[in-house]
Coordinates of C-alpha atoms in Angstrom, one line a residue:
Chain A
X337 CA 49.1 91.1 93.1
X338 CA 52.0 88.8 94.1
X339 CA 54.4 91.7 94.5
X340 CA 52.0 93.4 96.9
X341 CA 51.4 90.3 99.0
X342 CA 54.5 90.5 101.3
X343 CA 53.7 94.1 102.2
X344 CA 50.1 93.4 103.0
X345 CA 51.3 90.6 105.2
X346 CA 53.8 92.6 107.1
X347 CA 51.7 95.6 107.8
X348 CA 49.2 94.0 110.1
X349 CA 52.0 92.4 112.1
X350 CA 53.7 95.8 112.5
X351 CA 50.4 97.3 113.5
X352 CA 50.0 94.6 116.1
X353 CA 53.5 95.3 117.6
X354 CA 52.8 99.0 117.7
X355 CA 49.5 98.4 119.4
X356 CA 51.1 96.0 121.9
X357 CA 53.8 98.4 123.0
X358 CA 51.8 101.2 124.6
X359 CA 50.0 98.6 126.8
X360 CA 53.1 97.6 128.7
X361 CA 54.2 100.0 131.4
X362 CA 57.8 100.4 130.2
X363 CA 57.8 100.1 126.4
X364 CA 61.6 100.2 126.2
X365 CA 62.2 97.4 128.7
X366 CA 59.4 95.3 127.5
X367 CA 61.1 94.9 124.2
X368 CA 64.2 93.5 126.0
X369 CA 62.3 91.1 128.2
X370 CA 62.3 87.4 127.2
X371 CA 59.2 85.8 125.8
X372 CA 56.6 84.8 128.4
X373 CA 56.9 81.3 129.7
X374 CA 60.7 81.0 129.4
X375 CA 62.8 80.9 132.5
X376 CA 65.1 83.6 131.1
X377 CA 66.4 86.5 133.2
X378 CA 64.8 89.8 133.7
X379 CA 66.4 92.8 132.2
X380 CA 68.8 93.5 135.0
X381 CA 69.2 90.0 136.6
X382 CA 72.7 88.4 136.4
X383 CA 72.5 85.4 134.2
X384 CA 74.5 82.2 133.5
X385 CA 73.5 79.6 130.9
X386 CA 76.7 77.7 130.9
X387 CA 75.1 74.5 132.3
X388 CA 72.2 74.4 129.8
X389 CA 72.4 71.9 127.0
X390 CA 71.3 73.2 123.5
X391 CA 68.2 71.5 122.1
X392 CA 68.3 71.7 118.3
X393 CA 65.5 73.5 116.5
X394 CA 62.8 71.1 115.1
X395 CA 61.7 71.2 111.5
X396 CA 58.4 69.4 111.3
X397 CA 57.6 70.4 107.7
X398 CA 61.0 69.1 106.6
X399 CA 60.0 65.7 107.9
X400 CA 56.6 65.9 106.2
X401 CA 58.2 66.8 102.9
X402 CA 60.8 64.0 103.3
X403 CA 57.9 61.6 104.0
X404 CA 56.0 62.6 100.9
X405 CA 59.1 62.3 98.6
X406 CA 59.9 58.9 100.1
X407 CA 56.4 57.8 99.4
X408 CA 56.6 59.0 95.8
X409 CA 60.0 57.2 95.3
X410 CA 58.6 54.0 96.8
X411 CA 55.6 54.2 94.4
X412 CA 57.9 54.5 91.4
X413 CA 60.2 51.6 92.7
X414 CA 57.1 49.5 93.3
X415 CA 55.8 50.0 89.7
X416 CA 59.3 49.3 88.3
X417 CA 59.6 46.1 90.3
X418 CA 56.1 44.7 89.9
X419 CA 55.1 45.7 86.3
X420 CA 56.0 42.5 84.4
X421 CA 56.4 44.4 81.1
X422 CA 59.8 45.7 82.3
X423 CA 60.9 42.0 81.9
X424 CA 63.6 42.2 84.6
X425 CA 64.5 38.6 84.0
X426 CA 65.5 39.4 80.4
X427 CA 67.5 42.4 81.6
X428 CA 69.3 40.2 84.1
X429 CA 69.9 37.6 81.4
X430 CA 71.6 40.0 79.0
X431 CA 73.2 42.4 81.4
X432 CA 76.4 40.4 81.7
X433 CA 76.1 38.6 78.4
X434 CA 79.5 38.3 76.7
X435 CA 78.5 40.3 73.6
X436 CA 77.1 43.1 75.8
X437 CA 80.3 43.3 77.8
X438 CA 82.3 43.4 74.7
X439 CA 80.2 46.3 73.5
X440 CA 80.7 48.0 76.8
X441 CA 84.5 47.6 76.5
X442 CA 84.3 49.2 73.0
X443 CA 82.3 52.1 74.4
X444 CA 84.8 52.6 77.2
X445 CA 87.7 52.4 74.7
X446 CA 86.1 55.0 72.4
X447 CA 85.4 57.3 75.3
X448 CA 88.9 57.0 76.8
X449 CA 90.7 57.5 73.5
X450 CA 88.5 60.2 72.0
X451 CA 88.2 62.0 75.4
X452 CA 92.0 62.0 76.0
X453 CA 92.9 63.0 72.4
X454 CA 90.1 65.5 72.3
X455 CA 91.1 67.3 75.4
X456 CA 94.8 67.3 74.5
X457 CA 94.0 68.8 71.1
X458 CA 91.5 71.1 72.8
X459 CA 94.3 72.4 75.1
X460 CA 96.5 73.1 72.2
X461 CA 93.7 74.8 70.3
X462 CA 92.9 76.9 73.4
X463 CA 96.5 78.0 73.7
X464 CA 96.5 78.9 70.0
X465 CA 93.4 80.9 70.3
X466 CA 94.9 82.8 73.2
X467 CA 98.3 83.4 71.5
X468 CA 99.2 86.7 70.0
X469 CA 99.7 85.2 66.5
X470 CA 96.8 86.2 64.2
X471 CA 97.4 83.1 62.1
X472 CA 97.2 80.7 65.1
X473 CA 94.1 82.5 66.4
X474 CA 92.2 82.2 63.1
X475 CA 93.2 78.6 62.6
X476 CA 91.9 77.7 66.0
X477 CA 88.8 79.8 65.6
X478 CA 88.0 78.2 62.2
X479 CA 88.6 74.7 63.6
X480 CA 86.1 75.3 66.4
X481 CA 83.7 77.0 64.0
X482 CA 83.6 74.1 61.5
X483 CA 83.6 71.2 63.9
X484 CA 81.0 72.7 66.2
X485 CA 78.8 73.5 63.2
X486 CA 78.7 70.2 61.3
X487 CA 76.5 67.6 62.9
X488 CA 78.6 64.8 64.4
X489 CA 76.6 62.2 62.4
X490 CA 77.7 63.9 59.2
X491 CA 81.3 64.2 60.3
X492 CA 81.4 60.4 61.1
X493 CA 79.9 59.4 57.8
X494 CA 82.3 61.8 56.0
X495 CA 85.4 60.3 57.6
X496 CA 84.1 56.8 56.9
X497 CA 83.5 57.6 53.3
X498 CA 86.8 59.5 52.8
X499 CA 87.8 56.8 50.3
X500 CA 85.0 58.0 48.0
X501 CA 86.4 61.5 48.0
X502 CA 90.1 60.6 48.0
X503 CA 91.0 57.1 46.8
X504 CA 94.5 57.1 48.1
X505 CA 96.3 58.7 51.0
X506 CA 100.0 59.4 50.5
X507 CA 102.8 61.2 52.1
X508 CA 105.3 62.9 49.8
X509 CA 106.6 66.3 48.6
X510 CA 103.9 68.7 47.6
X511 CA 103.5 69.4 43.8
X512 CA 106.0 66.7 42.9
X513 CA 105.7 63.0 42.2
X514 CA 107.9 62.0 45.1
X515 CA 105.9 59.6 47.4
X516 CA 107.3 58.1 50.6
X517 CA 104.2 56.3 51.5
X518 CA 100.9 55.5 49.8
X519 CA 97.8 53.6 51.0
X520 CA 94.2 53.0 50.0
X521 CA 92.0 55.3 52.0
X522 CA 89.5 52.5 52.7
X523 CA 92.1 50.3 54.3
X524 CA 93.5 53.2 56.3
X525 CA 90.1 54.5 57.6
X526 CA 88.5 51.6 59.4
X527 CA 85.2 51.9 61.3
X528 CA 87.3 52.4 64.4
X529 CA 89.5 55.1 62.9
X530 CA 86.5 56.9 61.5
X531 CA 84.8 56.8 64.9
X532 CA 87.9 58.0 66.7
X533 CA 88.6 60.8 64.2
X534 CA 85.0 62.0 64.3
X535 CA 84.6 61.9 68.0
X536 CA 88.1 63.4 68.8
X537 CA 87.9 66.3 66.4
X538 CA 84.4 67.1 67.6
X539 CA 85.4 66.8 71.2
X540 CA 88.5 69.0 70.7
X541 CA 86.3 71.8 69.2
X542 CA 84.2 71.9 72.3
X543 CA 86.9 71.3 74.9
X544 CA 89.1 74.0 73.5
X545 CA 86.4 76.5 74.4
X546 CA 86.0 75.0 77.9
X547 CA 89.7 75.2 78.5
X548 CA 89.9 78.7 77.1
X549 CA 87.2 79.8 79.4
X550 CA 89.0 78.3 82.3
X551 CA 92.3 80.0 81.4
X552 CA 90.6 83.4 81.0
X553 CA 89.1 83.0 84.5
X554 CA 92.6 82.9 86.0
X555 CA 93.7 86.3 87.5
X556 CA 96.0 88.2 85.1
X557 CA 98.3 89.0 88.0
X558 CA 99.2 85.3 88.1
X559 CA 100.6 85.4 84.6
X560 CA 102.3 88.7 85.3
X561 CA 104.0 87.4 88.5
X562 CA 105.2 84.3 86.6
X563 CA 106.5 86.4 83.8
X564 CA 108.2 88.8 86.2
X565 CA 110.0 85.8 87.8
X566 CA 111.3 84.7 84.4
X567 CA 109.4 81.4 84.4
X568 CA 109.4 79.9 80.8
X569 CA 106.1 80.1 78.8
X570 CA 105.4 76.4 78.8
X571 CA 105.9 76.0 82.5
X572 CA 103.8 79.1 83.1
X573 CA 100.9 77.5 81.2
X574 CA 101.2 74.0 82.7
X575 CA 102.2 74.8 86.3
X576 CA 100.7 78.2 87.1
X577 CA 97.7 78.8 84.9
X578 CA 96.3 75.3 84.1
X579 CA 96.0 74.0 87.6
X580 CA 94.1 77.2 88.6
X581 CA 92.0 77.0 85.4
X582 CA 91.2 73.4 86.3
X583 CA 88.8 74.6 89.0
X584 CA 86.5 76.1 86.5
X585 CA 87.3 73.6 83.7
X586 CA 86.5 70.4 85.6
X587 CA 82.8 70.6 86.1
X588 CA 82.1 71.4 82.5
X589 CA 84.8 68.9 81.3
X590 CA 83.1 66.1 83.2
X591 CA 79.8 67.1 81.6
X592 CA 81.5 66.7 78.3
X593 CA 83.0 63.3 79.1
X594 CA 79.7 62.0 80.4
X595 CA 78.1 63.4 77.2
X596 CA 80.8 61.6 75.2
X597 CA 80.1 58.3 76.9
X598 CA 76.6 58.4 75.6
X599 CA 77.6 60.3 72.5
X600 CA 79.7 57.3 71.4
X601 CA 76.4 55.5 70.8
X602 CA 76.1 57.6 67.6
X603 CA 78.9 55.5 66.0
X604 CA 76.2 52.8 65.5
X605 CA 75.8 54.5 62.1
X606 CA 79.2 53.0 61.2
X607 CA 78.0 49.6 62.3
X608 CA 80.7 49.8 65.0
X609 CA 79.8 47.3 67.7
X610 CA 79.9 49.4 70.8
X611 CA 77.3 49.0 73.6
X612 CA 74.4 50.6 71.9
X613 CA 74.9 48.9 68.5
X614 CA 75.3 45.5 70.2
X615 CA 72.1 45.9 72.1
X616 CA 70.3 46.9 68.9
X617 CA 71.6 43.9 67.1
X618 CA 70.3 41.7 69.9
X619 CA 66.8 43.2 70.2
X620 CA 66.4 43.1 66.4
X621 CA 66.8 39.3 66.7
X622 CA 64.9 38.7 70.0
X623 CA 62.3 41.5 69.7
X624 CA 62.8 42.3 73.4
X625 CA 63.3 46.0 72.7
X626 CA 62.7 47.7 76.1
X627 CA 64.6 45.3 78.3
X628 CA 67.6 45.5 76.1
X629 CA 67.5 49.3 76.0
X630 CA 67.3 49.1 79.7
X631 CA 70.5 46.9 79.8
X632 CA 72.4 49.6 77.9
X633 CA 70.9 52.4 80.0
X634 CA 71.9 50.7 83.3
X635 CA 75.5 50.4 82.0
X636 CA 75.5 54.0 81.0
X637 CA 74.3 54.9 84.5
X638 CA 77.0 52.8 86.0
X639 CA 79.7 54.5 83.9
X640 CA 78.3 58.0 84.8
X641 CA 78.3 57.1 88.5
X642 CA 81.9 56.0 88.5
X643 CA 82.9 59.1 86.6
X644 CA 81.0 61.3 89.1
X645 CA 83.0 59.8 91.9
X646 CA 86.2 60.5 90.0
X647 CA 85.0 64.0 89.4
X648 CA 84.4 64.6 93.1
X649 CA 87.9 63.6 94.1
X650 CA 89.7 65.3 91.2
X651 CA 87.9 68.5 91.9
X652 CA 88.8 68.1 95.5
X653 CA 92.5 67.7 94.5
X654 CA 92.4 70.9 92.5
X655 CA 90.7 72.9 95.2
X656 CA 94.0 72.7 97.2
X657 CA 94.9 76.2 98.3
X658 CA 91.7 77.7 96.9
X659 CA 89.8 76.9 100.0
X660 CA 91.2 77.2 103.5
X661 CA 90.2 73.7 104.5
X662 CA 89.3 70.9 102.1
X663 CA 85.7 69.8 102.2
X664 CA 85.3 66.4 103.9
X665 CA 85.0 63.3 101.6
X666 CA 81.6 61.6 101.6
X667 CA 82.9 59.0 104.0
X668 CA 84.1 61.6 106.5
X669 CA 80.7 63.3 106.0
X670 CA 78.8 60.1 106.9
X671 CA 80.9 59.6 110.0
X672 CA 80.4 63.2 111.1
X673 CA 76.6 62.9 110.5
X674 CA 76.4 59.8 112.5
X675 CA 78.4 61.1 115.4
X676 CA 76.6 64.5 115.6
X677 CA 73.2 62.9 115.4
X678 CA 74.0 60.4 118.0
X679 CA 74.9 63.3 120.3
X680 CA 71.8 65.4 119.5
X681 CA 69.6 62.4 120.1
X682 CA 71.2 62.1 123.6
X683 CA 70.7 65.7 124.3
X684 CA 67.1 65.6 123.3
X685 CA 66.5 62.7 125.6
Chain B
X434 CA 123.6 106.4 100.1
X435 CA 122.6 103.8 102.5
X436 CA 125.7 102.0 103.7
X437 CA 125.2 98.4 104.6
X438 CA 126.1 98.4 108.2
X439 CA 125.1 94.8 109.0
X440 CA 124.2 92.7 105.9
X441 CA 120.9 91.4 107.2
X442 CA 119.3 90.0 104.1
X443 CA 121.3 89.9 100.9
X444 CA 125.0 89.4 101.7
X445 CA 125.7 88.7 98.0
X446 CA 124.8 92.2 96.9
X447 CA 127.9 94.3 96.3
X448 CA 128.4 97.9 95.4
X449 CA 128.8 97.2 91.7
X450 CA 125.5 95.4 91.2
X451 CA 122.2 97.0 90.5
X452 CA 122.8 100.2 88.5
X453 CA 119.5 101.2 86.9
X454 CA 119.6 103.8 84.1
X455 CA 116.4 105.2 82.7
X456 CA 116.8 107.6 79.8
X457 CA 114.0 109.7 78.3
X458 CA 111.3 107.0 78.6
X459 CA 108.0 107.6 76.9
X460 CA 104.9 105.4 77.1
X461 CA 101.3 105.9 76.0
X462 CA 98.3 103.7 76.4
X463 CA 96.2 104.7 73.4
X464 CA 96.0 108.4 73.5
X465 CA 96.9 108.7 77.1
X466 CA 100.5 109.6 77.6
X467 CA 101.5 107.9 80.9
X468 CA 105.2 108.5 80.8
X469 CA 106.5 111.7 79.2
X470 CA 110.3 111.7 79.1
X471 CA 111.4 110.2 82.4
X472 CA 115.1 110.1 83.1
X473 CA 116.4 108.6 86.3
X474 CA 119.6 106.9 87.4
X475 CA 119.5 104.6 90.5
X476 CA 122.9 103.8 91.8
X477 CA 124.0 100.3 93.1
X478 CA 122.7 99.8 96.6
X479 CA 120.6 102.9 96.5
X480 CA 117.0 103.0 97.8
X481 CA 114.8 105.2 95.7
X482 CA 111.2 105.9 96.7
X483 CA 108.9 107.2 94.0
X484 CA 106.0 109.3 95.3
X485 CA 103.1 110.9 93.4
X486 CA 99.4 111.0 92.9
X487 CA 97.6 108.1 91.3
X488 CA 97.9 108.2 87.5
X489 CA 101.2 109.9 87.7
X490 CA 102.9 107.0 86.0
X491 CA 104.8 105.6 89.0
X492 CA 103.7 102.0 88.5
X493 CA 104.1 102.1 84.8
X494 CA 107.7 103.4 85.2
X495 CA 108.4 100.5 87.5
X496 CA 106.9 98.0 85.1
X497 CA 109.0 99.2 82.2
X498 CA 112.1 98.4 84.2
X499 CA 111.5 94.7 83.9
X500 CA 109.8 95.0 80.5
X501 CA 106.3 94.1 81.7
X502 CA 105.5 97.2 79.7
X503 CA 107.3 98.0 76.5
X504 CA 108.5 101.6 76.2
X505 CA 107.5 103.6 73.2
X506 CA 110.7 105.6 73.2
X507 CA 113.7 105.9 75.4
X508 CA 116.0 103.3 76.9
X509 CA 116.4 101.4 80.2
X510 CA 119.6 99.6 81.2
X511 CA 120.3 97.5 84.3
X512 CA 124.1 97.2 84.9
X513 CA 124.7 98.4 81.4
X514 CA 122.4 95.7 79.8
X515 CA 119.6 97.3 77.7
X516 CA 116.3 96.0 78.9
X517 CA 114.4 94.3 76.1
X518 CA 116.8 95.1 73.3
X519 CA 120.3 94.3 72.1
X520 CA 122.4 96.9 70.3
X521 CA 124.2 95.5 67.3
X522 CA 125.4 97.1 64.0
X523 CA 124.0 100.4 64.9
X524 CA 120.5 99.0 65.4
X525 CA 118.4 97.9 68.4
X526 CA 117.2 94.3 68.0
X527 CA 114.2 93.2 70.1
X528 CA 115.1 90.4 72.4
X529 CA 113.2 87.1 72.1
X530 CA 111.0 86.1 74.9
X531 CA 113.5 83.6 76.3
X532 CA 116.1 86.3 76.6
X533 CA 113.7 88.8 78.2
X534 CA 112.8 86.1 80.8
X535 CA 116.5 85.7 81.5
X536 CA 116.9 89.4 82.0
X537 CA 113.9 89.5 84.4
X538 CA 115.6 87.0 86.7
X539 CA 117.9 89.8 87.6
X540 CA 115.1 92.2 88.4
X541 CA 112.8 91.1 91.3
X542 CA 109.3 92.5 91.5
X543 CA 106.9 92.7 94.4
X544 CA 103.2 93.4 93.5
X545 CA 100.6 95.4 95.4
X546 CA 98.2 92.3 95.3
X547 CA 101.1 89.9 96.2
X548 CA 100.2 87.6 93.2
X549 CA 101.4 84.5 95.1
X550 CA 100.4 81.3 93.3
X551 CA 97.4 80.2 95.4
X552 CA 97.7 76.5 94.5
X553 CA 101.3 76.2 95.6
X554 CA 102.6 76.3 99.2
X555 CA 104.8 79.1 100.4
X556 CA 108.0 77.1 99.8
X557 CA 106.7 75.9 96.4
X558 CA 106.0 79.5 95.4
X559 CA 109.6 80.4 96.2
X560 CA 111.4 77.5 94.5
X561 CA 109.5 77.7 91.2
X562 CA 111.5 80.4 89.5
X563 CA 115.0 79.3 90.8
X564 CA 114.4 75.8 89.4
X565 CA 112.7 76.6 86.1
X566 CA 114.2 80.1 85.3
X567 CA 117.7 79.6 86.7
X568 CA 118.0 75.8 86.5
X569 CA 119.1 75.3 90.0
X570 CA 118.7 71.9 91.7
X571 CA 115.6 71.3 93.7
X572 CA 117.5 70.7 96.9
X573 CA 119.6 73.9 96.5
X574 CA 116.5 76.0 95.7
X575 CA 114.6 74.5 98.7
X576 CA 117.5 75.1 101.1
X577 CA 117.7 78.7 99.9
X578 CA 113.9 79.1 100.2
X579 CA 113.8 77.9 103.8
X580 CA 116.6 80.3 104.6
X581 CA 114.7 83.2 103.0
X582 CA 111.5 82.2 104.8
X583 CA 113.3 82.3 108.1
X584 CA 114.7 85.7 107.3
X585 CA 111.2 87.1 106.6
X586 CA 110.1 85.5 109.9
X587 CA 108.0 82.8 108.4
X588 CA 110.0 79.6 109.0
X589 CA 106.9 78.0 110.5
X590 CA 104.8 78.6 107.4
X591 CA 106.8 76.7 104.7
X592 CA 104.1 74.2 103.7
X593 CA 101.1 76.5 104.1
X594 CA 99.0 77.7 101.2
X595 CA 98.8 81.5 100.6
X596 CA 95.1 81.7 101.5
X597 CA 95.9 80.4 105.0
X598 CA 98.2 83.4 105.6
X599 CA 97.5 87.0 106.5
X600 CA 98.0 89.7 104.0
X601 CA 101.3 90.8 105.6
X602 CA 102.6 87.2 105.7
X603 CA 101.6 86.7 102.0
X604 CA 103.5 89.8 101.1
X605 CA 106.6 88.6 103.0
X606 CA 106.4 85.3 101.1
X607 CA 106.2 87.3 97.9
X608 CA 109.3 89.3 98.9
X609 CA 111.1 86.0 99.7
X610 CA 110.0 84.7 96.3
X611 CA 111.5 87.8 94.5
X612 CA 114.8 87.5 96.5
X613 CA 115.2 83.8 95.7
X614 CA 116.5 84.8 92.3
X615 CA 119.2 86.9 93.9
X616 CA 118.2 89.9 91.8
X617 CA 120.4 93.0 91.2
X618 CA 117.5 95.3 91.9
X619 CA 114.1 94.8 93.5
X620 CA 111.0 96.7 92.4
X621 CA 108.2 97.3 94.9
X622 CA 104.9 98.3 93.4
X623 CA 102.9 99.7 96.4
X624 CA 103.7 96.7 98.5
X625 CA 101.6 97.7 101.5
X626 CA 98.6 99.3 99.8
X627 CA 96.5 96.1 100.0
X628 CA 97.2 95.5 103.7
X629 CA 95.4 96.2 106.9
X630 CA 97.1 99.2 108.7
X631 CA 98.3 96.9 111.5
X632 CA 100.0 94.6 109.0
X633 CA 101.9 97.3 107.1
X634 CA 104.7 97.5 109.7
X635 CA 105.9 93.9 109.4
X636 CA 106.2 94.2 105.6
X637 CA 108.0 97.6 105.9
X638 CA 110.4 96.0 108.4
X639 CA 111.4 93.4 105.9
X640 CA 112.0 96.0 103.2
X641 CA 113.9 98.1 105.6
X642 CA 116.2 95.1 106.3
X643 CA 116.7 94.6 102.7
X644 CA 117.6 98.3 102.2
X645 CA 120.2 97.9 104.9
X646 CA 121.7 95.0 103.1
X647 CA 122.8 97.1 100.1
X648 CA 120.4 95.8 97.4
X649 CA 119.2 98.4 95.0
X650 CA 115.5 99.1 95.7
X651 CA 113.0 101.1 93.8
X652 CA 109.8 101.5 95.8
X653 CA 106.5 103.0 94.8
X654 CA 104.6 103.7 98.0
X655 CA 102.2 106.0 99.8
X656 CA 103.9 105.3 103.2
X657 CA 105.5 108.7 103.8
X658 CA 107.1 107.7 107.1
X659 CA 108.8 104.8 105.4
X660 CA 110.0 107.0 102.6
X661 CA 111.4 109.5 105.1
X662 CA 113.2 106.8 107.1
X663 CA 114.5 104.4 104.5
X664 CA 114.9 106.3 101.2
X665 CA 118.3 107.6 100.1
X666 CA 116.5 109.6 97.5
X667 CA 112.8 110.5 97.0
X668 CA 111.5 111.1 93.5
X669 CA 108.2 113.0 93.0
X670 CA 106.3 112.3 89.8
X671 CA 103.2 113.9 88.4
X672 CA 101.6 113.5 85.0
X673 CA 104.2 111.2 83.6
X674 CA 107.2 113.4 84.5
X675 CA 109.6 113.6 87.4
X676 CA 108.8 117.0 89.0
X677 CA 111.4 116.9 91.7
X678 CA 113.9 114.7 93.4
X679 CA 116.2 114.9 96.4
X680 CA 117.0 113.5 99.8
X681 CA 114.0 112.8 102.1
X682 CA 115.1 115.9 104.1
X683 CA 114.9 118.1 101.0
X684 CA 111.6 116.7 99.7
X685 CA 109.7 116.5 103.0
X686 CA 111.4 119.5 104.6
X687 CA 111.6 122.0 101.8
X688 CA 109.9 121.0 98.6
X689 CA 110.7 123.5 95.9
X690 CA 107.8 122.7 93.5
X691 CA 104.3 123.9 94.0
X692 CA 103.0 120.5 92.9
X693 CA 105.1 118.7 95.4
X694 CA 104.1 121.0 98.2
X695 CA 100.4 120.6 97.3
X696 CA 100.7 116.8 97.2
X697 CA 102.7 116.5 100.5
X698 CA 100.4 118.8 102.3
X699 CA 97.4 116.6 101.3
X700 CA 99.1 113.4 102.2
X701 CA 101.0 114.3 105.4
X702 CA 99.2 117.1 107.1
X703 CA 95.8 115.5 107.7
X704 CA 97.5 112.8 109.8
X705 CA 99.1 115.4 112.0
X706 CA 96.0 117.5 112.4
X707 CA 94.1 114.7 114.0

């Protein structure tokens, strides 16, 4: 039924046009003539529109749609602001509390360290996976396979309980009694170390695939040209391939980093006092569950927003040369919008 | 041989640089034999144009010279140095990647699809290899790059990204990039095939200049006019073998082989029959 609809709509129109044509004395010319009511030229008249200002086309339905959406947004805001159960005063009270800020700092620290280490390890894993050595390829593949398969929660608990599996960690010569260094596992693997280990290894497994995808997207001719010029392999990867791969890596990589920001909340299972754990501790004491979850959420929104701004400018940086002219920054866009709209408003008047 | 009347592009190239010897080279991709015993000697300063239908192995032959393709059998040497191998104790030892890269700096290559690095400006494209493959100073490499850009007629485009250039301009930057290493021989793999007809001329002019300067050039092309004017020797390949070779006058004027005649009649005559 739906598939037929466009046809059934077009046909009557076509019929109408066909019916209209024979009525005009010269069918060929009638088609060229401007619509009735306009002061356009006849078919053979000399014409000159150079003095005419252009009136932009109007979009009334666009305005209706915008109005409806605005109304809807206003309704949501209204309920958020007026429903007392959101307890905004409690949110405000805890939002900048010292313990919450300390938790926020821990969250940022975990994200920064695990994100950086994860992507560095991921880059190495991606290069291994793309190398021609079967050993490196299979090690990289197995790493990704294991760390993408095991739930992050399990990985974290496993690292934290490593002391149960191996009492001591030591550095020495294999199969001999020579030891250079020995330590109790439980002292070595603190909550922080377990959190960083778990998050980093997990992140590396995912980012290696993202980076590999980006590298594969770079034209083979680029590598060939670099090889033909005798540019060393490491320089080829970092200067020629990676910057071009960045264009396809960045959007997904920022997805991952933003995911990691919130993913750090999972380390609450280690009783590590990052943002989410801190908030939990507070609401277990005060019973103000929703407002405190809101505190955490707003902070996550703030971090994500800041990251999005970074993403915009970093992506813009790496699009150098890929587009003929760089897209304007938001600030430039606002300026342009204001200036063009001021002009069209004048013209319309 | 093309005597360098006025050294326009590469004054450094002398008569003793750029001897390319190809001996009985075989190469197969899977079951497809692409090169079936090719033997060819290109003398220093000589300009050799390789013609032939697509799939005849021209490009593959070119790519074996700088070891982008490894040969299955046979040997290639540039100025007496075996490409990709070292002879020692009656055996051929494969070179390590670093050594192969060093060899490649003596062999310039220009690609059909330019393969400029799109995220680097024209001058950055050119200085990359001299700095990181030949360990020259940045200032020295840059001065030389500017000189080369001027010689290919693009001194106003130094800081422009490849996408902001026309195809012909991009290929001229690519030629400058290949020359920045001061190679003994420059390989051209259909350098004008990806260009609009009206841009072909500007690239051919640059190559012609280079030919006059006495650098050894091996050019795979479909530009018959260029082959006739610039080549010292024309080599016709078909099905992985060299069918016929000779001066442009011999090949274009009186081809001996049926296969060459058939190919040339297809490529040249339609243009004249217009």
